mmCIF file of C-alpha atoms in Angstrom:
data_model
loop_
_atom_site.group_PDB
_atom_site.id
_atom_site.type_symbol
_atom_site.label_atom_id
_atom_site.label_comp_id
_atom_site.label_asym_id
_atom_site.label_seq_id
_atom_site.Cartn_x
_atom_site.Cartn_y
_atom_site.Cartn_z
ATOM 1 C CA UNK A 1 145.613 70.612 75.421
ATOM 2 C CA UNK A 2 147.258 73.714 76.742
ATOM 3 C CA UNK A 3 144.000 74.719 78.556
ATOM 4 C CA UNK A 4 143.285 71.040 80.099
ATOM 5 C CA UNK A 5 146.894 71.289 81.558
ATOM 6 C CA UNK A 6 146.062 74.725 83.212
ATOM 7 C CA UNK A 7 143.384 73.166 84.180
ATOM 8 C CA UNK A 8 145.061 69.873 85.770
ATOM 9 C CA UNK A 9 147.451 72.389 87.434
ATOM 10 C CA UNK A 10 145.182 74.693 89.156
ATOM 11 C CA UNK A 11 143.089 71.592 90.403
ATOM 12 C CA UNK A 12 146.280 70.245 91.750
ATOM 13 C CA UNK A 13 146.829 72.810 93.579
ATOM 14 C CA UNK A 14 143.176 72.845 95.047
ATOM 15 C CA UNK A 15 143.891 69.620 96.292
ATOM 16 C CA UNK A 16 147.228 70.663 97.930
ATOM 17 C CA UNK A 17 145.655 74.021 99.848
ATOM 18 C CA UNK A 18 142.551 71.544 100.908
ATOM 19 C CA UNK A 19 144.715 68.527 101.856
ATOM 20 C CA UNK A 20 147.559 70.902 104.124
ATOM 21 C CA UNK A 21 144.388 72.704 105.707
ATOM 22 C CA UNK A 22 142.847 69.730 106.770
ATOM 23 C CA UNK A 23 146.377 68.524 107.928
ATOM 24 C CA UNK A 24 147.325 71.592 109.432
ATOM 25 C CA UNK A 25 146.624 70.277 113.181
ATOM 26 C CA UNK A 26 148.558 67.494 112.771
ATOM 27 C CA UNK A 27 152.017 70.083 112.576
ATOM 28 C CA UNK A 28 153.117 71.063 115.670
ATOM 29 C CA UNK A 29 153.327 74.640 116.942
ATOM 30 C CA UNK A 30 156.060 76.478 118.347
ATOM 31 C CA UNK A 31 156.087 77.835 122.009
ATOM 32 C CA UNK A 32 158.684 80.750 123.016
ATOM 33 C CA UNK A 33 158.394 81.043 126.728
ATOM 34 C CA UNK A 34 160.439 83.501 128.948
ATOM 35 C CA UNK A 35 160.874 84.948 132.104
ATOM 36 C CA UNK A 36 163.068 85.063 135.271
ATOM 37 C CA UNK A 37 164.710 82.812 137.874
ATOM 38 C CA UNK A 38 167.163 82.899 140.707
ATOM 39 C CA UNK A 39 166.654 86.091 141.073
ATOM 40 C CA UNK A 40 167.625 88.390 138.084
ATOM 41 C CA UNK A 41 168.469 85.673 135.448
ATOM 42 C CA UNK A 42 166.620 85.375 132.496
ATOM 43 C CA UNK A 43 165.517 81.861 130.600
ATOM 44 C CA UNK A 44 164.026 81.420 127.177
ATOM 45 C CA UNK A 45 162.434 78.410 126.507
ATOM 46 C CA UNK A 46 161.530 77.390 122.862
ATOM 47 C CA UNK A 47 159.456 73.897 121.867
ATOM 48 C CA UNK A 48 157.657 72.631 118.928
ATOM 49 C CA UNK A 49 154.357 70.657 120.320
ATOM 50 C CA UNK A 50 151.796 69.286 118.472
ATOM 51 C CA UNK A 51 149.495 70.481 121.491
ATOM 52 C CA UNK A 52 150.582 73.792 121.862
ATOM 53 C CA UNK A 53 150.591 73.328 124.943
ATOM 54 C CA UNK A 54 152.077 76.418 127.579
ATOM 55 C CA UNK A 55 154.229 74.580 130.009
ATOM 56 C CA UNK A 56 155.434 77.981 132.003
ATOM 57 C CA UNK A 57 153.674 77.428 134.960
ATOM 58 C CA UNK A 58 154.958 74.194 135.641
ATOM 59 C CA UNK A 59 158.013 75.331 134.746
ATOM 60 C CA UNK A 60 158.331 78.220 136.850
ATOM 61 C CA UNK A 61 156.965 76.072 139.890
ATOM 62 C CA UNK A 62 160.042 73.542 138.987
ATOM 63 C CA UNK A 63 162.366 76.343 139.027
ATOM 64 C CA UNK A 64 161.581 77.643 142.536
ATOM 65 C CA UNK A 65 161.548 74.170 143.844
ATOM 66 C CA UNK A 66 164.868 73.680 142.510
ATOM 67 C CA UNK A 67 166.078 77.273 143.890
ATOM 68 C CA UNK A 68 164.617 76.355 147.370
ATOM 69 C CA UNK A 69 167.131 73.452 147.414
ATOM 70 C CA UNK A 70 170.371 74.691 145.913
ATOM 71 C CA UNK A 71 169.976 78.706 146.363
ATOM 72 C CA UNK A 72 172.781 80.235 149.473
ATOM 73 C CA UNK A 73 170.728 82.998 148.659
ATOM 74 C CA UNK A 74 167.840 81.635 150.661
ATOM 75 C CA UNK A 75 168.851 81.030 154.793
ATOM 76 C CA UNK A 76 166.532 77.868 154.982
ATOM 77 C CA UNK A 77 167.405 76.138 151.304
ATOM 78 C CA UNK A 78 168.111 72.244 151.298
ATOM 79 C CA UNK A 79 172.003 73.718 151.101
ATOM 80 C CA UNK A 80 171.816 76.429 153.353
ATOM 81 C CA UNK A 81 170.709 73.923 156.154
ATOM 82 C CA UNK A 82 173.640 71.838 155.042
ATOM 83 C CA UNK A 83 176.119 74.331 155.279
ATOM 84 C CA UNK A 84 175.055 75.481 158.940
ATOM 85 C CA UNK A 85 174.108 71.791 160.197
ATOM 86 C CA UNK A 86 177.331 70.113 158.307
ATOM 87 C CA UNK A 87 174.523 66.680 157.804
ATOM 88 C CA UNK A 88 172.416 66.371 154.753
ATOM 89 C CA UNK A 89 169.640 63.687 154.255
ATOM 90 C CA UNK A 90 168.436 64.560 151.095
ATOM 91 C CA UNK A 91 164.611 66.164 150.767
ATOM 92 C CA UNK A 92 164.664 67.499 147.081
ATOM 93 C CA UNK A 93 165.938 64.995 144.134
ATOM 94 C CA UNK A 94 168.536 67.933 143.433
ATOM 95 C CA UNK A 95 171.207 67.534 146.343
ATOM 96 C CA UNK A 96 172.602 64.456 145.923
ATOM 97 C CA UNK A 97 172.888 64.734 141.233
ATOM 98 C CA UNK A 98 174.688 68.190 142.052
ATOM 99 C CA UNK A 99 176.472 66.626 144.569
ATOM 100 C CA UNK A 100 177.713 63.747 142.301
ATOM 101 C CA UNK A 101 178.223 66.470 139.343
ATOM 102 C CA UNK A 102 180.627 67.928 141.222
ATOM 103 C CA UNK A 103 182.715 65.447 142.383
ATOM 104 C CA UNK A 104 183.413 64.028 138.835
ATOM 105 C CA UNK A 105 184.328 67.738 137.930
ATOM 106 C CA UNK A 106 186.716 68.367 141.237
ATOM 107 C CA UNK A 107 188.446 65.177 140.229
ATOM 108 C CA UNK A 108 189.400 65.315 136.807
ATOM 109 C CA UNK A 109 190.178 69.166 136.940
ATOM 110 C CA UNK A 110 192.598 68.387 139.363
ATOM 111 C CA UNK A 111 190.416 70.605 142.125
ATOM 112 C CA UNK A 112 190.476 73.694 139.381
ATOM 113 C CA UNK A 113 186.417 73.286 139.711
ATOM 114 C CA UNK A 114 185.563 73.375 143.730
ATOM 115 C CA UNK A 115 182.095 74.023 145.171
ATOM 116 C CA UNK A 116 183.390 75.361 148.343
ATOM 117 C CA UNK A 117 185.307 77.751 147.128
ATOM 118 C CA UNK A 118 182.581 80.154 148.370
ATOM 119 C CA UNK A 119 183.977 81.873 151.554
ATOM 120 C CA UNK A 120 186.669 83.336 149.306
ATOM 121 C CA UNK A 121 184.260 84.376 146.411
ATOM 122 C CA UNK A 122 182.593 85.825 148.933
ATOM 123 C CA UNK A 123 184.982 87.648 150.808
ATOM 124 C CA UNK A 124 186.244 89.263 147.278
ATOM 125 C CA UNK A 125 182.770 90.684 147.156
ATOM 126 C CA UNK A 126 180.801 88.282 144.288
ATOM 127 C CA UNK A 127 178.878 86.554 146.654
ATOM 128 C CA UNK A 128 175.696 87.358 148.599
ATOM 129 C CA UNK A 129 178.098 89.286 151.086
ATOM 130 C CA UNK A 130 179.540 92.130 151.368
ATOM 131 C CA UNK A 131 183.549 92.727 149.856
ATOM 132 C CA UNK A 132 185.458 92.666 153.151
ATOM 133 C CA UNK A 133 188.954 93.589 153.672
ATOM 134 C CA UNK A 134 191.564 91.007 152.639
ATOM 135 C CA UNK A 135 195.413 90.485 153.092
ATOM 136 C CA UNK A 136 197.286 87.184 152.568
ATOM 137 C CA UNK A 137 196.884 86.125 156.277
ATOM 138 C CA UNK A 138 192.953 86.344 156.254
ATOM 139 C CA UNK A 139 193.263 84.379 152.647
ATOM 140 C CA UNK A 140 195.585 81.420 153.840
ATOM 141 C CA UNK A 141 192.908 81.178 157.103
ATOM 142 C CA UNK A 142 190.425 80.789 154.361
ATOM 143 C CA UNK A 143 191.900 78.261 152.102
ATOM 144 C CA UNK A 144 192.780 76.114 155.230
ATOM 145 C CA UNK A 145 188.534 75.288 154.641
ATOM 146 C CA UNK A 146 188.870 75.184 150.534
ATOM 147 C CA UNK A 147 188.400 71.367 148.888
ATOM 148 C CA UNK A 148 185.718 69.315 148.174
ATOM 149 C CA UNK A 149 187.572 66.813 149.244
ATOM 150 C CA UNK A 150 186.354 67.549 153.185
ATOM 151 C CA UNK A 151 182.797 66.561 152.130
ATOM 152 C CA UNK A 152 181.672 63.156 151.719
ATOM 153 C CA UNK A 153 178.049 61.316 150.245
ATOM 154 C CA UNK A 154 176.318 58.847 149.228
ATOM 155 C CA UNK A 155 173.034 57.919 147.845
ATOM 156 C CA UNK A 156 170.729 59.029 151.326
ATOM 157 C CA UNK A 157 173.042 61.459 152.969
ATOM 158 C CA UNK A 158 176.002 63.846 152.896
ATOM 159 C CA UNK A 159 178.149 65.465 155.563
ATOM 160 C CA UNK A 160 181.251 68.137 155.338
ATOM 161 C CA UNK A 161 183.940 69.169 157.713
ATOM 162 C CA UNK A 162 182.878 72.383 160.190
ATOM 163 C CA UNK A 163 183.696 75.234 158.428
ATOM 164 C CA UNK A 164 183.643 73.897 154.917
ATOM 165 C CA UNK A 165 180.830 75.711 153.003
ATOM 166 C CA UNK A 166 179.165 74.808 149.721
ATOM 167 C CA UNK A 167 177.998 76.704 147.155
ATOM 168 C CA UNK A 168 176.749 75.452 143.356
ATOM 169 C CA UNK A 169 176.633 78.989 141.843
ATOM 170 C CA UNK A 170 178.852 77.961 139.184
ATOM 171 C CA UNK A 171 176.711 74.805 138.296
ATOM 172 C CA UNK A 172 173.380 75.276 139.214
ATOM 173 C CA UNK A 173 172.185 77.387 135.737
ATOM 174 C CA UNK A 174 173.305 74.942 133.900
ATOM 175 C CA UNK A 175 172.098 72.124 136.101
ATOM 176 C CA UNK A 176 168.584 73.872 136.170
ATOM 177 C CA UNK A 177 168.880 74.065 132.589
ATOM 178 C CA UNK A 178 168.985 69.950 132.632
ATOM 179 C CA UNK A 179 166.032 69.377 135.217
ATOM 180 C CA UNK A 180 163.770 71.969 132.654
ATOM 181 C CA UNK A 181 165.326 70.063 129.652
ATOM 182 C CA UNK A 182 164.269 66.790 131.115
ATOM 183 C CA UNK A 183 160.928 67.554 132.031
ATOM 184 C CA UNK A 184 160.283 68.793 128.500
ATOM 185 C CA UNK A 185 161.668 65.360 127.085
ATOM 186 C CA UNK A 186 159.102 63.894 130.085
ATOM 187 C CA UNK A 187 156.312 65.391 128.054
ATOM 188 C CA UNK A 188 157.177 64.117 124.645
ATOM 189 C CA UNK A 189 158.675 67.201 123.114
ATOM 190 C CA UNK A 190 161.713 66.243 121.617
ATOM 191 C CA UNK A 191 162.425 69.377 119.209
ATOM 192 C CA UNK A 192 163.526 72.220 121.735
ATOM 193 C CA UNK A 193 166.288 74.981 122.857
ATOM 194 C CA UNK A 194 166.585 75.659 126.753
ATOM 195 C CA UNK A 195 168.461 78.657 127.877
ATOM 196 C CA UNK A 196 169.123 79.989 131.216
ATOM 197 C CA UNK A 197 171.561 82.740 131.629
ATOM 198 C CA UNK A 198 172.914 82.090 129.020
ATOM 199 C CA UNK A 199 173.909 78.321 129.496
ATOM 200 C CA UNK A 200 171.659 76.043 127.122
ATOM 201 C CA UNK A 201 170.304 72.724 126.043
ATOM 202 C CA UNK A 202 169.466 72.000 122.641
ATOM 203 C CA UNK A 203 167.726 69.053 121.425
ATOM 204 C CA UNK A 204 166.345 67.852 117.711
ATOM 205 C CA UNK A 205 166.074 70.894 115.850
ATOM 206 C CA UNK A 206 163.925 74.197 115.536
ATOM 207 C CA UNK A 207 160.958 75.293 113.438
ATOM 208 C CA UNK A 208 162.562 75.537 110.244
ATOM 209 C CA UNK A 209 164.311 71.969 110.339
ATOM 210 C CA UNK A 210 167.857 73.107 111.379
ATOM 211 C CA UNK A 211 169.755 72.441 114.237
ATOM 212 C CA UNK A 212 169.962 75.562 116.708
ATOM 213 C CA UNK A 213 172.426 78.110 116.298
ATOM 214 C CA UNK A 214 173.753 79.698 119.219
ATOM 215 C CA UNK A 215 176.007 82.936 119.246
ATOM 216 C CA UNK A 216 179.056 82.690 121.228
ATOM 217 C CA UNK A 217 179.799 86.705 122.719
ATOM 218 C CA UNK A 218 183.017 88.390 122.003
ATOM 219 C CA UNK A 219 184.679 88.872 125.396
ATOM 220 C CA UNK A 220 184.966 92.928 125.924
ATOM 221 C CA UNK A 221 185.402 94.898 128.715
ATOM 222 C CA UNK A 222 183.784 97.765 127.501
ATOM 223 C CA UNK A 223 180.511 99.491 127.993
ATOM 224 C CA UNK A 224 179.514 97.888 124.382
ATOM 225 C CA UNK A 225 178.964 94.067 125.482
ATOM 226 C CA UNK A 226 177.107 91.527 122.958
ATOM 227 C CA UNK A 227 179.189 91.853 120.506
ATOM 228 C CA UNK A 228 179.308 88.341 118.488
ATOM 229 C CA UNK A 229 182.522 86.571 118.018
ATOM 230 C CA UNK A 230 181.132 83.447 116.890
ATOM 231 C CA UNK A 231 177.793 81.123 116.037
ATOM 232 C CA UNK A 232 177.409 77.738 116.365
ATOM 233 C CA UNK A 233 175.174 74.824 115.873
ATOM 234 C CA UNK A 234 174.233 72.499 119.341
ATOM 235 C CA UNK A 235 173.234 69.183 117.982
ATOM 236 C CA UNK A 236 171.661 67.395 121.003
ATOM 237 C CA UNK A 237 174.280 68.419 123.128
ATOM 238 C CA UNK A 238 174.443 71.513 125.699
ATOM 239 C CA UNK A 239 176.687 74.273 125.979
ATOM 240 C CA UNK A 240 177.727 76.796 128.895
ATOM 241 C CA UNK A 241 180.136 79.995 128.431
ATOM 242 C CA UNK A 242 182.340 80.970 131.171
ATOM 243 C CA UNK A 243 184.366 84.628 130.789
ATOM 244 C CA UNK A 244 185.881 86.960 133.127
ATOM 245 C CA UNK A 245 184.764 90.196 130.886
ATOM 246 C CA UNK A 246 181.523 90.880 133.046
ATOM 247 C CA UNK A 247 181.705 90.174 136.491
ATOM 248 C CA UNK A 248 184.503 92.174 137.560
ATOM 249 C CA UNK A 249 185.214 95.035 139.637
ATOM 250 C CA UNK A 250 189.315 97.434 139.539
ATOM 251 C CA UNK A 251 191.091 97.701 142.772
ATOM 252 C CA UNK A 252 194.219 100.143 142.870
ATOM 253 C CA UNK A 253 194.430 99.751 138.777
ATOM 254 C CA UNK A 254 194.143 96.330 139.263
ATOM 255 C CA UNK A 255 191.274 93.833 137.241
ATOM 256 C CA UNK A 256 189.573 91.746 140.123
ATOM 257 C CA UNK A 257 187.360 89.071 138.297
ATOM 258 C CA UNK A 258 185.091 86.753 139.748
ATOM 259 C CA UNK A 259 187.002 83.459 139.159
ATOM 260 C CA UNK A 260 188.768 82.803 142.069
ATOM 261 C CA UNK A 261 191.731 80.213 142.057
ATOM 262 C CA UNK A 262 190.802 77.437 144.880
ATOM 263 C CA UNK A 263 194.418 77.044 144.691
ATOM 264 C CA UNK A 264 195.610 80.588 145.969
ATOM 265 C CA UNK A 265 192.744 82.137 147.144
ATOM 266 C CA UNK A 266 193.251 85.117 144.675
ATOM 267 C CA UNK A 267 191.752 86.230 141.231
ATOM 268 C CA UNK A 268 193.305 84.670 138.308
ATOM 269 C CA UNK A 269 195.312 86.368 135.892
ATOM 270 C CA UNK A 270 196.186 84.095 132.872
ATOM 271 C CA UNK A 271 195.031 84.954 129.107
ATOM 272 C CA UNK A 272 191.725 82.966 128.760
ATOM 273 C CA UNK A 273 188.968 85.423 128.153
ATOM 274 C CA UNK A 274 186.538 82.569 127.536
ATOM 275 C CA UNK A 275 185.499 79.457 128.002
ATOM 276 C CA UNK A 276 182.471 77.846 125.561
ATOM 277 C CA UNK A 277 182.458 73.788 126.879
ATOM 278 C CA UNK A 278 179.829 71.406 124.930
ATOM 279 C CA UNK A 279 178.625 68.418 127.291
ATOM 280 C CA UNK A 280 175.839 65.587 127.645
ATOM 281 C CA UNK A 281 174.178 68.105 130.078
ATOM 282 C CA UNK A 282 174.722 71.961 130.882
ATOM 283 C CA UNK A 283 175.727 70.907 134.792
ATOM 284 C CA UNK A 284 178.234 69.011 133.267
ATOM 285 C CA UNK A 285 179.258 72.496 130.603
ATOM 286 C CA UNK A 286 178.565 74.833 133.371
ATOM 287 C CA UNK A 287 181.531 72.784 135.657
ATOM 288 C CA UNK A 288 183.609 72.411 133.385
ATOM 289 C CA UNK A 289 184.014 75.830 131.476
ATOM 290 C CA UNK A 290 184.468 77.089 134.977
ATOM 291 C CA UNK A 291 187.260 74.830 135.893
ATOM 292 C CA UNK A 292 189.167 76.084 132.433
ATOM 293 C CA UNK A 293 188.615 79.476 133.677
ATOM 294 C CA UNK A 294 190.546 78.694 136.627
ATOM 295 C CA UNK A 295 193.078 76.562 134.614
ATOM 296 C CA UNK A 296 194.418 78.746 131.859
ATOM 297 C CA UNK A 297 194.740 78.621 128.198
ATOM 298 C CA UNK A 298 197.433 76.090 128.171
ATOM 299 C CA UNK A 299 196.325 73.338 130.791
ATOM 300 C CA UNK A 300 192.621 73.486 129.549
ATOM 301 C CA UNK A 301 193.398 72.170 126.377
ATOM 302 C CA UNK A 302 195.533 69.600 128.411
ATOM 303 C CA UNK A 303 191.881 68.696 130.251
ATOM 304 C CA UNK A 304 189.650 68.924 126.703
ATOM 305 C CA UNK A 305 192.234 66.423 125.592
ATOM 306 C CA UNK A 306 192.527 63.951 128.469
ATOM 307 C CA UNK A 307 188.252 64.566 128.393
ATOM 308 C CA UNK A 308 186.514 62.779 126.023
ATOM 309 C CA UNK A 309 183.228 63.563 126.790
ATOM 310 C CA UNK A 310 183.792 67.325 126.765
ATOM 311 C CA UNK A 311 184.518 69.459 123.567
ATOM 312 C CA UNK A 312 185.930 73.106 124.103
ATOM 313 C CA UNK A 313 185.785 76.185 122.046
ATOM 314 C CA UNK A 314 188.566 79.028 123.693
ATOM 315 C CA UNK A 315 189.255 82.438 123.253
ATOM 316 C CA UNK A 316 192.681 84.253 124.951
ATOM 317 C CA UNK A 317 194.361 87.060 124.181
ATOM 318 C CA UNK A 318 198.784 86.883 122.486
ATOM 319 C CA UNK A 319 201.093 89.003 123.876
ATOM 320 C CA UNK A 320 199.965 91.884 121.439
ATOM 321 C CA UNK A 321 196.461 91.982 123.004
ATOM 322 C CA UNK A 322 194.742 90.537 119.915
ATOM 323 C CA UNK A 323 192.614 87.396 120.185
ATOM 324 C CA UNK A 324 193.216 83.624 118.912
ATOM 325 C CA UNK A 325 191.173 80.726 119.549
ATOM 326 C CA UNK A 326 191.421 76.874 120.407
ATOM 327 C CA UNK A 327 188.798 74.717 119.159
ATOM 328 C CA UNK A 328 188.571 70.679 119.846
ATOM 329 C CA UNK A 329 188.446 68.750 116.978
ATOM 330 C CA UNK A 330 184.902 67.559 117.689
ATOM 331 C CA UNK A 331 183.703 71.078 117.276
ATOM 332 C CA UNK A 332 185.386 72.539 114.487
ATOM 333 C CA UNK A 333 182.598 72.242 111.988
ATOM 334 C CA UNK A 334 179.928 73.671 114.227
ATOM 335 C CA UNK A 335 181.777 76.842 115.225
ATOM 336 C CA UNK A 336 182.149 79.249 112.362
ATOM 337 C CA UNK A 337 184.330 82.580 113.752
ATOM 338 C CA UNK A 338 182.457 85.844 112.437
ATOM 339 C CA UNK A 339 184.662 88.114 110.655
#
């Protein structure tokens, strides 16, 4: 008896190697895929496909399509012409969603998220220019061109007031993440993680049946950056970090970071370190966690409350200098804090 149960066993288990062998085509394979865009910024791209298929090339070619539209980088991009010409009819299918994007951010922050903010990013020395000298006078004859207000769009066509110049830079990773994300949806994969500088899209979940876990960067001046503060899972949602503990430069003792208030013209200084938004899409995230950067601790929460669609994980510093966090209520059980 004992030896015909051995026996049952072992055959069993014949059958199993023989029958996942001649099934193994039908699992799919997973696809890690990196390299560069705009410039310097890196993407990784992960899919399960039952094709194994190697999408990079179309990907890349998407990529430089969509920088040749929305890059102020390049003098003759879709919104490089706009900015000189002040008229738009729209040649890419890029313009007009980022366009769109942005107004429903500019709204409901209040203006705290503005696209032509640029001039003054620029003129503090974190655009494609060089840092130029700056006192109040040259900052208030700056302003006087600051709100998106001055530019108006619809479906065909856009046009802005002379002088007003646009510039996505604080949209368009996580807006490329979307037009990547979507063409990988296009092609049937629905079990993926897109990630470009370090804004991403997750949908379905990865190779070993979880949802994607994400670490969320401790935000450190110091030579030592990557530190984790936090993981957390993205279930079919995306998520963008904004932070003013990279890009940042000291002027007469003074900490000049790269968000620059549309409403003054100057750097902030509040206590928000960080910004982590989850949205429907990364433009969306990208917008948004860059608006809170502008808005502060306090009147952030204010906008992830009065935003439905939006859930916010912050860090800021107390009075002591230690951190603390807010985390919406939508978010609390993906985000675990690492001690």
């Amino acid at each position: 008896m004992q030896k015909r149960r051995i026996l049952l066993i072992v055959l069993a288990l014949g059958i199993l190697i023989v029958w996942r062998q001649m099934h193994k085509e039908d699992e799919p394979k997973t696809i890690h895929i990196t390299g560069t865009t705009m410039g310097v910024v890196p993407y990784s791209i992960k899919y399960m496909d039952l094709a194994g298929r190697d999408l990079q090339n179309d990907i890349d070619s998407l990529l430089v399509d969509f920088n040749n539209s929305l890059s102020t980088y390049i003098p003759n991009s879709e919104i490089s012409t706009f900015n000189t010409t002040d008229t738009a009819t729209y040649l890419t299918p890029y313009l007009y969603p980022m366009l769109m994007t942005s107004r429903e951010i500019y709204d409901k922050s209040n203006g705290a998220f503005d696209p032509t903010i640029g001039p003054l990013v620029n003129a503090w020395g974190f655009g494609p220019e060089k840092k130029i000298s700056l006192d109040s006078s040259l900052i208030d004859s700056l302003i006087v061109n600051i709100g998106f207000d001055k530019v108006t769009f619809d479906a065909t066509s856009a046009k802005k007031n002379k002088g007003v110049v646009l510039d996505f830079s604080a949209t368009a990773k996580g807006y490329a993440v979307d037009v990547i994300a979507d063409y990988i949806l296009a092609n049937g994969i629905k079990n993926f993680m897109v990630e470009i500088g370090g804004e991403v899209v997750c949908r379905g979940k990865n190779e070993n049946g979880t949802y994607w876990k994400i670490g969320i960067e401790k935000p450190e001046m110091t030579p030592e950056v990557g530190n984790l503060f936090a993981t957390t899972f993205i279930k079919n949602t995306a998520l963008a970090t904004s932070g003013n503990y990279r890009n940042y430069y000291q002027e007469e003792g003074r900490i000049i970071s790269h968000t620059i208030s549309p409403y003054t013209g100057y750097s902030v200084r509040h206590h928000l370190l960080s910004a982590s938004i989850y949205a429907p899409n990364c433009a969306l995230a990208d917008g948004y966690a860059t608006a809170c950067m502008v808005l502060g601790v306090e009147k952030s929460i204010k906008l992830l409350e009065a935003t439905p669609e939006i859930d916010g994980f912050l860090i800021f510093s107390k009075e002591d200098g230690s951190l603390d966090t807010y985390i919406s209520l939508g978010v609390q059980p993906v985000v675990e804090i690492i001690k």
